Coordinates of C-alpha atoms in Angstrom, one line a residue:
Chain H
M1 CA -33.2 4.0 23.5
T2 CA -36.2 3.4 21.2
A3 CA -39.1 1.5 22.9
A4 CA -39.0 -2.2 22.2
D5 CA -41.9 -3.9 20.4
H6 CA -40.5 -7.3 21.3
R7 CA -37.8 -8.5 23.8
V8 CA -35.7 -11.6 23.7
D9 CA -34.0 -12.7 26.9
C10 CA -30.7 -14.5 26.1
R11 CA -29.1 -14.1 29.5
G12 CA -26.8 -17.0 30.3
Q13 CA -26.7 -18.1 26.7
R14 CA -23.4 -18.3 24.8
C15 CA -22.7 -17.3 21.2
P16 CA -24.1 -17.9 18.7
L17 CA -27.4 -18.6 20.5
P18 CA -28.4 -14.9 21.0
V19 CA -27.9 -14.3 17.3
I20 CA -29.9 -17.4 16.4
R21 CA -32.7 -16.3 18.7
L22 CA -32.6 -12.8 17.2
A23 CA -32.8 -14.2 13.7
R24 CA -35.8 -16.4 14.6
E25 CA -37.7 -13.7 16.5
I26 CA -37.1 -10.7 14.2
T27 CA -40.4 -11.6 12.4
A28 CA -42.2 -11.1 15.7
V29 CA -42.1 -7.4 14.9
D30 CA -43.3 -5.6 11.8
V31 CA -40.9 -4.0 9.3
G32 CA -39.9 -0.8 11.1
G33 CA -40.5 -2.3 14.5
V34 CA -37.8 -2.7 17.2
I35 CA -36.6 -5.9 18.8
V36 CA -34.3 -5.8 21.9
V37 CA -32.0 -8.6 22.8
L38 CA -30.8 -9.1 26.4
A39 CA -27.4 -10.9 26.2
D40 CA -24.5 -11.1 28.6
D41 CA -22.3 -13.1 26.3
P42 CA -19.2 -11.0 25.5
A43 CA -19.4 -11.8 21.8
A44 CA -22.9 -10.3 21.5
A45 CA -21.6 -6.8 21.4
T46 CA -19.8 -7.5 18.1
D47 CA -22.0 -10.2 16.7
I48 CA -25.4 -8.6 16.9
P49 CA -24.2 -5.4 14.9
A50 CA -22.4 -7.8 12.5
W51 CA -25.6 -9.9 12.0
C52 CA -27.6 -6.6 11.3
R53 CA -25.0 -5.7 8.6
L54 CA -25.1 -9.1 7.0
R55 CA -28.9 -9.5 7.1
G56 CA -29.8 -5.9 6.2
H57 CA -31.3 -4.7 9.4
E58 CA -30.6 -1.5 11.3
Y59 CA -28.6 -1.8 14.5
L60 CA -29.7 0.9 16.9
G61 CA -27.2 0.6 19.7
S62 CA -27.0 -0.9 23.2
D63 CA -28.1 0.0 26.6
T64 CA -27.9 -1.6 30.0
D65 CA -30.9 -3.2 31.7
P66 CA -31.5 -2.4 35.4
D67 CA -29.8 -5.7 36.4
G68 CA -26.7 -4.7 34.4
T69 CA -27.3 -6.9 31.3
P70 CA -26.4 -5.3 28.0
A71 CA -29.6 -4.8 25.9
F72 CA -29.1 -4.5 22.1
A73 CA -31.7 -2.8 19.9
V74 CA -32.4 -3.8 16.3
R75 CA -34.9 -2.2 13.9
R76 CA -36.4 -4.7 11.4
S77 CA -35.7 -3.2 8.0
R78 CA -37.1 -5.9 5.6
Chain M
M1 CA 0.8 -33.3 5.8
S2 CA -2.4 -33.4 3.9
G3 CA -5.3 -31.4 5.1
Y4 CA -3.1 -29.2 7.4
L5 CA -4.4 -25.7 6.9
D6 CA -3.0 -23.9 9.9
A7 CA 0.4 -22.7 8.7
A8 CA -0.2 -19.4 10.5
S9 CA 0.1 -21.3 13.8
A10 CA 3.1 -23.3 12.7
E11 CA 4.4 -24.9 9.6
P12 CA 5.8 -28.4 9.2
L13 CA 9.6 -28.5 9.1
H14 CA 11.1 -27.7 5.7
P15 CA 12.9 -30.7 4.1
A16 CA 16.1 -28.6 3.7
A17 CA 16.1 -27.9 7.5
R18 CA 15.5 -31.6 8.3
A19 CA 18.4 -32.4 6.1
V20 CA 20.9 -30.4 8.2
L21 CA 19.5 -31.0 11.6
A22 CA 21.4 -34.1 12.6
E23 CA 24.7 -32.7 11.4
A24 CA 23.9 -29.4 13.2
Y25 CA 23.5 -31.4 16.5
D26 CA 26.9 -33.2 15.8
R27 CA 28.7 -29.9 15.1
G28 CA 26.8 -27.3 17.1
W29 CA 26.4 -28.7 20.6
A30 CA 29.3 -27.0 22.3
D31 CA 29.2 -23.6 24.2
P32 CA 29.8 -21.0 21.6
L33 CA 31.7 -18.8 24.0
R34 CA 34.4 -21.4 24.6
L35 CA 37.7 -20.9 22.8
Y36 CA 38.6 -24.6 22.0
G37 CA 37.8 -26.2 18.7
A38 CA 34.2 -27.5 19.4
G39 CA 33.2 -24.1 20.9
R40 CA 34.7 -22.2 17.9
Q41 CA 32.8 -24.6 15.6
A42 CA 29.5 -24.0 17.3
R43 CA 30.2 -20.2 17.2
L44 CA 30.9 -20.3 13.5
L45 CA 27.6 -22.1 12.8
L46 CA 25.8 -19.5 14.9
D47 CA 27.5 -16.6 13.2
N48 CA 26.8 -18.0 9.8
A49 CA 23.1 -18.4 10.7
R50 CA 22.9 -15.0 12.1
E51 CA 24.4 -13.4 8.9
L52 CA 21.9 -15.3 6.8
V53 CA 18.9 -14.4 8.9
A54 CA 20.0 -10.7 9.2
A55 CA 20.4 -10.4 5.4
V56 CA 16.8 -11.6 4.8
L57 CA 15.4 -9.3 7.5
G58 CA 17.4 -6.3 6.1
A59 CA 19.5 -6.0 9.3
R60 CA 23.2 -6.2 10.2
A61 CA 24.3 -9.4 11.8
D62 CA 25.2 -7.6 15.1
E63 CA 21.6 -6.2 15.3
V64 CA 20.1 -9.7 15.4
V65 CA 19.6 -12.0 18.5
F66 CA 17.9 -15.4 18.7
T67 CA 15.3 -16.2 21.4
S68 CA 13.5 -19.4 22.3
S69 CA 10.3 -18.4 20.5
G70 CA 8.6 -15.6 18.5
T71 CA 6.6 -14.8 21.6
T72 CA 9.7 -14.3 23.7
A73 CA 11.2 -12.2 20.9
A74 CA 8.1 -10.0 21.0
H75 CA 8.2 -9.7 24.8
L76 CA 11.9 -8.9 24.8
G77 CA 11.4 -6.2 22.1
V78 CA 8.4 -4.6 23.6
L79 CA 9.9 -4.5 27.1
G80 CA 13.5 -3.7 26.0
V81 CA 13.3 -1.2 23.2
G82 CA 13.6 2.4 24.2
A83 CA 13.4 1.3 27.9
A84 CA 14.6 3.8 30.3
G85 CA 17.9 3.3 32.0
S86 CA 16.3 3.0 35.5
V87 CA 13.3 1.1 36.4
T88 CA 12.4 3.8 39.0
T89 CA 11.9 6.5 36.4
D90 CA 9.1 8.9 37.2
E91 CA 8.7 9.6 33.5
H92 CA 5.2 9.4 32.1
E93 CA 5.3 6.9 29.3
D94 CA 2.7 5.6 26.8
V95 CA 3.0 2.8 24.3
V96 CA 1.1 3.1 21.0
V97 CA -0.1 -0.1 19.4
S98 CA -2.5 -1.1 16.7
A99 CA -5.7 -2.7 18.1
V100 CA -4.9 -5.9 16.2
E101 CA -1.4 -6.7 17.3
H102 CA -0.6 -10.2 18.3
S103 CA -1.5 -10.9 22.0
A104 CA 2.2 -11.3 22.8
V105 CA 2.8 -7.7 21.8
L106 CA -0.4 -6.4 23.6
Y107 CA 0.4 -8.3 26.8
A108 CA 4.0 -7.1 26.9
A109 CA 2.8 -3.5 26.2
R110 CA 0.4 -3.7 29.2
R111 CA 3.2 -5.1 31.3
R112 CA 5.6 -2.3 30.3
V113 CA 3.3 0.6 31.0
D114 CA 2.8 1.5 34.6
P115 CA -0.9 2.4 34.7
A116 CA -0.2 5.2 37.2
K117 CA 2.2 6.8 34.7
G118 CA 0.9 6.0 31.3
T119 CA -1.4 4.2 28.9
V120 CA -1.4 1.6 26.2
V121 CA -2.9 3.6 23.4
E122 CA -4.7 1.3 20.9
V123 CA -5.1 2.7 17.4
P124 CA -8.4 1.3 15.9
V125 CA -8.6 -0.4 12.6
D126 CA -11.2 -0.3 9.8
G127 CA -13.5 -3.1 8.8
A128 CA -10.7 -4.7 6.7
G129 CA -8.4 -4.7 9.8
R130 CA -6.1 -1.9 8.6
I131 CA -5.0 1.1 10.7
D132 CA -5.1 4.6 9.3
P133 CA -1.5 5.8 9.1
G134 CA -2.6 9.4 9.8
A135 CA -4.5 8.3 13.0
F136 CA -1.5 6.2 14.1
A137 CA 0.8 9.2 13.5
A138 CA -1.5 11.4 15.5
A139 CA -1.3 9.0 18.5
L140 CA 2.4 9.5 18.7
T141 CA 3.2 12.3 21.3
S142 CA 6.2 13.5 23.3
S143 CA 5.2 10.9 26.0
T144 CA 5.2 7.9 23.6
G145 CA 8.1 5.6 24.6
L146 CA 7.4 2.9 21.9
A147 CA 5.1 2.2 19.0
C148 CA 4.2 -1.3 17.7
L149 CA 2.7 -2.1 14.4
Q150 CA 2.6 -5.6 12.8
A151 CA 3.7 -6.0 9.2
A152 CA 0.6 -8.1 8.5
N153 CA -2.1 -9.5 10.7
H154 CA -1.9 -13.1 11.9
E155 CA -5.6 -13.8 12.0
V156 CA -7.0 -12.1 8.9
G157 CA -3.8 -11.5 6.8
T158 CA -4.3 -7.8 6.3
V159 CA -1.0 -5.9 5.5
Q160 CA -0.4 -2.8 7.5
P161 CA 1.0 0.5 6.1
V162 CA 4.2 0.2 8.0
E163 CA 6.4 2.3 5.8
S164 CA 4.4 5.5 6.3
V165 CA 4.0 4.9 10.0
A166 CA 7.8 4.3 10.2
Q167 CA 8.3 7.8 8.7
A168 CA 5.9 9.4 11.2
A169 CA 7.6 7.5 14.1
R170 CA 11.1 8.7 13.0
A171 CA 9.8 12.3 12.7
A172 CA 8.3 12.0 16.2
G173 CA 11.5 10.4 17.6
V174 CA 9.6 7.2 18.7
P175 CA 11.1 3.8 18.2
L176 CA 8.8 1.5 16.1
L177 CA 8.7 -2.2 16.7
V178 CA 7.4 -4.2 13.8
D179 CA 6.1 -7.7 14.4
A180 CA 7.0 -9.4 11.1
S181 CA 6.2 -13.0 12.3
Q182 CA 3.7 -13.8 9.6
A183 CA 5.4 -11.7 6.9
V184 CA 8.9 -13.2 6.6
G185 CA 9.0 -15.1 3.3
R186 CA 5.5 -14.1 2.4
M187 CA 5.9 -10.5 1.3
D188 CA 8.6 -7.8 1.0
L189 CA 9.5 -6.8 4.5
P190 CA 9.1 -3.1 5.5
S191 CA 12.1 -1.0 6.4
G192 CA 12.3 2.0 8.8
W193 CA 11.8 -0.1 11.9
A194 CA 13.8 0.3 15.1
A195 CA 13.1 -3.3 16.1
L196 CA 11.8 -6.3 14.2
V197 CA 10.3 -9.6 15.5
A198 CA 10.1 -12.9 13.6
D199 CA 9.4 -16.5 14.4
A200 CA 11.1 -19.5 12.5
R201 CA 7.9 -21.7 13.0
H202 CA 6.2 -19.5 10.4
W203 CA 8.9 -19.9 7.7
S204 CA 8.9 -23.7 8.2
G205 CA 11.9 -23.7 10.5
P206 CA 11.8 -25.7 13.7
P207 CA 9.8 -24.6 16.7
G208 CA 11.7 -22.8 19.5
V209 CA 13.6 -20.1 17.5
G210 CA 12.5 -16.5 17.6
V211 CA 14.4 -13.5 16.2
L212 CA 14.7 -10.0 17.5
A213 CA 16.5 -7.4 15.5
V214 CA 17.3 -4.0 17.1
R215 CA 18.8 -1.2 15.0
R216 CA 22.2 0.0 16.2
G217 CA 21.8 3.2 18.1
V218 CA 18.3 2.3 19.4
R219 CA 18.2 2.4 23.2
F220 CA 17.7 -1.1 24.6
R221 CA 17.6 -2.6 28.0
P222 CA 16.6 -6.2 28.5
P223 CA 14.0 -6.9 31.1
W224 CA 16.1 -9.7 32.7
P225 CA 19.7 -9.9 34.0
E226 CA 22.3 -9.6 31.3
D227 CA 24.8 -12.4 30.7
E228 CA 27.4 -13.0 27.9
Y229 CA 25.2 -14.6 25.3
E230 CA 23.4 -12.9 22.4
A231 CA 24.9 -9.4 23.0
G232 CA 23.6 -9.6 26.6
R233 CA 20.0 -9.4 25.4
V234 CA 19.0 -13.0 25.7
P235 CA 20.0 -15.1 28.7
G236 CA 21.7 -18.4 28.0
A237 CA 23.3 -20.0 25.0
P238 CA 20.9 -20.2 22.0
N239 CA 19.8 -23.6 20.7
I240 CA 22.4 -23.6 17.9
P241 CA 21.3 -26.7 16.0
A242 CA 17.7 -25.3 15.8
V243 CA 19.0 -21.9 14.8
V244 CA 21.1 -23.5 12.0
A245 CA 18.0 -25.4 10.8
A246 CA 15.9 -22.2 11.0
A247 CA 18.4 -20.3 8.9
T248 CA 18.6 -23.2 6.4
A249 CA 14.8 -23.3 6.1
L250 CA 14.7 -19.5 5.6
R251 CA 17.2 -19.6 2.8
A252 CA 15.3 -22.4 1.1
R253 CA 12.0 -20.6 1.7
I254 CA 13.3 -17.3 0.2
D255 CA 14.5 -19.2 -2.9
E256 CA 11.0 -20.7 -3.5
A257 CA 9.0 -17.7 -2.2
Q258 CA 7.9 -16.4 -5.5
A259 CA 6.5 -19.7 -6.7
V260 CA 5.0 -20.7 -3.3
N261 CA 3.4 -17.3 -2.8
A262 CA 2.0 -17.2 -6.3
R263 CA 0.4 -20.6 -5.8
H264 CA -1.0 -19.6 -2.5
R265 CA -2.4 -16.4 -3.9
V266 CA -4.4 -18.4 -6.5
L267 CA -5.7 -20.9 -3.9
V268 CA -6.7 -18.2 -1.4
D269 CA -8.4 -16.2 -4.1
R270 CA -10.4 -19.3 -4.9
I271 CA -11.4 -19.8 -1.3
R272 CA -12.3 -16.2 -0.9
R273 CA -14.4 -16.3 -4.1
E274 CA -16.1 -19.7 -3.7
V275 CA -16.9 -20.0 0.0
P276 CA -19.6 -17.3 -0.1
T277 CA -21.2 -19.0 -3.1
L278 CA -21.0 -22.5 -1.6
V279 CA -22.1 -21.6 1.9
P280 CA -25.0 -19.1 2.5
D281 CA -24.6 -16.4 5.1
V282 CA -20.8 -16.3 5.3
E283 CA -18.6 -13.3 5.9
V284 CA -15.1 -13.3 4.5
V285 CA -13.0 -11.0 6.6
G286 CA -9.7 -9.2 6.0
H287 CA -8.5 -6.8 3.3
P288 CA -9.5 -7.9 -0.3
S289 CA -6.1 -7.0 -1.8
E290 CA -3.7 -5.7 0.8
R291 CA -3.1 -9.1 2.4
L292 CA -0.7 -11.9 2.9
P293 CA -0.9 -14.6 0.2
H294 CA -1.6 -17.6 2.5
I295 CA -4.3 -16.6 5.0
V296 CA -8.0 -16.4 4.5
T297 CA -10.6 -16.0 7.3
F298 CA -14.3 -16.2 7.3
S299 CA -17.2 -16.4 9.7
V300 CA -20.2 -18.7 9.3
L301 CA -23.4 -17.2 10.7
Y302 CA -25.2 -19.2 13.4
L303 CA -22.4 -21.7 14.1
D304 CA -19.9 -21.8 16.9
G305 CA -16.2 -22.0 16.0
L306 CA -15.5 -25.0 18.2
S307 CA -18.1 -27.2 16.4
L308 CA -16.7 -26.2 13.1
V309 CA -13.0 -26.8 14.1
T310 CA -14.0 -30.2 15.5
A311 CA -16.1 -31.3 12.6
L312 CA -13.5 -30.2 10.1
D313 CA -10.8 -32.1 12.2
R314 CA -12.9 -35.3 11.9
A315 CA -13.1 -34.7 8.1
G316 CA -9.3 -34.4 8.0
F317 CA -8.7 -30.7 8.1
A318 CA -6.7 -28.7 10.6
V319 CA -7.9 -25.1 10.9
S320 CA -8.0 -22.5 13.7
S321 CA -10.7 -20.2 14.9
G322 CA -11.0 -16.8 16.6
S323 CA -14.3 -17.5 18.1
S324 CA -14.7 -17.2 21.9
C325 CA -15.6 -20.9 22.4
T326 CA -12.2 -21.9 21.1
S327 CA -10.2 -19.6 23.5
N328 CA -9.2 -20.3 27.0
T329 CA -10.7 -17.0 28.2
L330 CA -14.0 -17.5 26.3
E331 CA -13.5 -14.1 24.9
P332 CA -13.8 -13.6 21.1
S333 CA -10.7 -12.7 19.2
H334 CA -9.7 -9.1 19.8
V335 CA -8.8 -8.8 16.1
L336 CA -12.3 -9.7 15.0
V337 CA -13.8 -7.5 17.6
A338 CA -11.6 -4.5 16.6
M339 CA -12.8 -5.1 13.0
G340 CA -16.4 -5.4 13.9
A341 CA -16.5 -8.7 12.1
L342 CA -18.8 -11.6 13.0
T343 CA -16.9 -13.5 15.8
H344 CA -18.9 -16.7 16.0
G345 CA -18.4 -19.5 13.5
N346 CA -15.0 -18.2 12.6
I347 CA -12.4 -20.2 10.7
R348 CA -8.9 -19.2 9.6
V349 CA -7.4 -21.2 6.8
S350 CA -3.7 -20.7 6.3
L351 CA -1.7 -22.5 3.6
S352 CA 1.7 -24.1 4.1
R353 CA 4.3 -24.8 1.4
E354 CA 3.0 -28.4 1.4
T355 CA -0.7 -27.5 0.8
T356 CA -1.8 -28.8 -2.6
D357 CA -4.6 -27.8 -5.0
D358 CA -6.2 -31.1 -4.0
D359 CA -6.3 -30.1 -0.4
V360 CA -8.2 -26.9 -1.2
E361 CA -10.5 -28.7 -3.7
R362 CA -11.4 -31.3 -1.0
F363 CA -11.9 -28.5 1.7
L364 CA -14.3 -26.7 -0.6
T365 CA -16.2 -29.9 -1.1
V366 CA -16.4 -30.9 2.6
L367 CA -17.1 -27.4 4.0
P368 CA -20.7 -26.9 2.7
E369 CA -21.7 -30.4 3.9
V370 CA -20.2 -29.8 7.4
V371 CA -21.9 -26.4 7.7
R372 CA -25.3 -27.7 6.5
R373 CA -25.2 -30.5 9.0
L374 CA -24.1 -28.3 11.9
R375 CA -26.8 -25.7 11.1
D376 CA -29.4 -28.4 11.0
E377 CA -28.3 -29.6 14.5
V378 CA -28.5 -26.1 16.1
G379 CA -31.8 -25.3 14.2
A380 CA -30.3 -22.3 12.5
P381 CA -32.9 -20.1 10.9

């Protein structure tokens, strides 16, 4: 996966908190930069790509962190 | 019931059904298998109700049995249709389903298939919740024992291309079970099925009446011991008074279907059109045109479904949600996940025959305020 410019740790947080955190912290990276969200909530796998579609950012895919937590990568597009 | 916007879960009893219920209890209490007067009278009521329901579903009366719920009818259909004569068969068997079937169908399919000998094959849907009939047809193989496709989706209202899948199933020699629970009275029912499932709660009949129709000549073996009632397919005598009320509600509903559906279509179009303009960052889900007239579903970014359902309840509106926080398992709705739709902040609005223009007007007034307040509370961006 693309190297992260910024990481958001949402482990233990339930939906929609990971998406709220992502929306708040997307501006921590420049346009074109990559933000990675660590989230173990089962809804994140659907809701993070859906947020990207709604807000016009690029969803890059998911990976698994060494501790087994899914990590979702997003490229800031605007 | 003003403010009740959850008809897809259950509709209030139709006045025509309420009007016959007391008399149905007076005349339909006896055992329909008994040969004395009271038994014959109960049997006659049951036969008449069966004729009426069968005619609406496009079935013969002897193809229709009544169960104690739509869920039971779905379980019975999925477990019984095309079932092998012996439970010890070594045959490999798959069941093909759409990814957005009702959980009653999915759970029964998983129970039917022995994981050592087969698979439940889920055919994916597009972003509007529709299967591709070509992909569904391609999933049918010589080891497919049963295929299941809903007439229309219970959460987002999307209508499925059942007719073309039915053709493919017939060509492949696979029985097709169609869950028409949300469709009866709301749209023209598809033909070409081997089995059809319906639920009286959804046509404003009483709770506790499900329907399973199985075409003559389709192999069927009930998953429980056979007795003398309902052609040996459903154990125990049916609740005849409730069945009579269900049939009466169905007839009344079909008579008024054109007017009710046309009214619902206008109201749902209005909700689909206005919610995204009244509330920022909302995703309306489901097919824009190929859909049931009475269901509209949308997801509100940054909110959880439970807060929305609770706040709307306080404001006098009953709606349901596919968000994970409103489910017992804390998993989001498999329908929304299969569609790739936003799962949090999800609301399903479904109109009953009693829903008024004023209900929708008030809902559209209250919703933006509720969303604004809840978003403030969670500090939404």
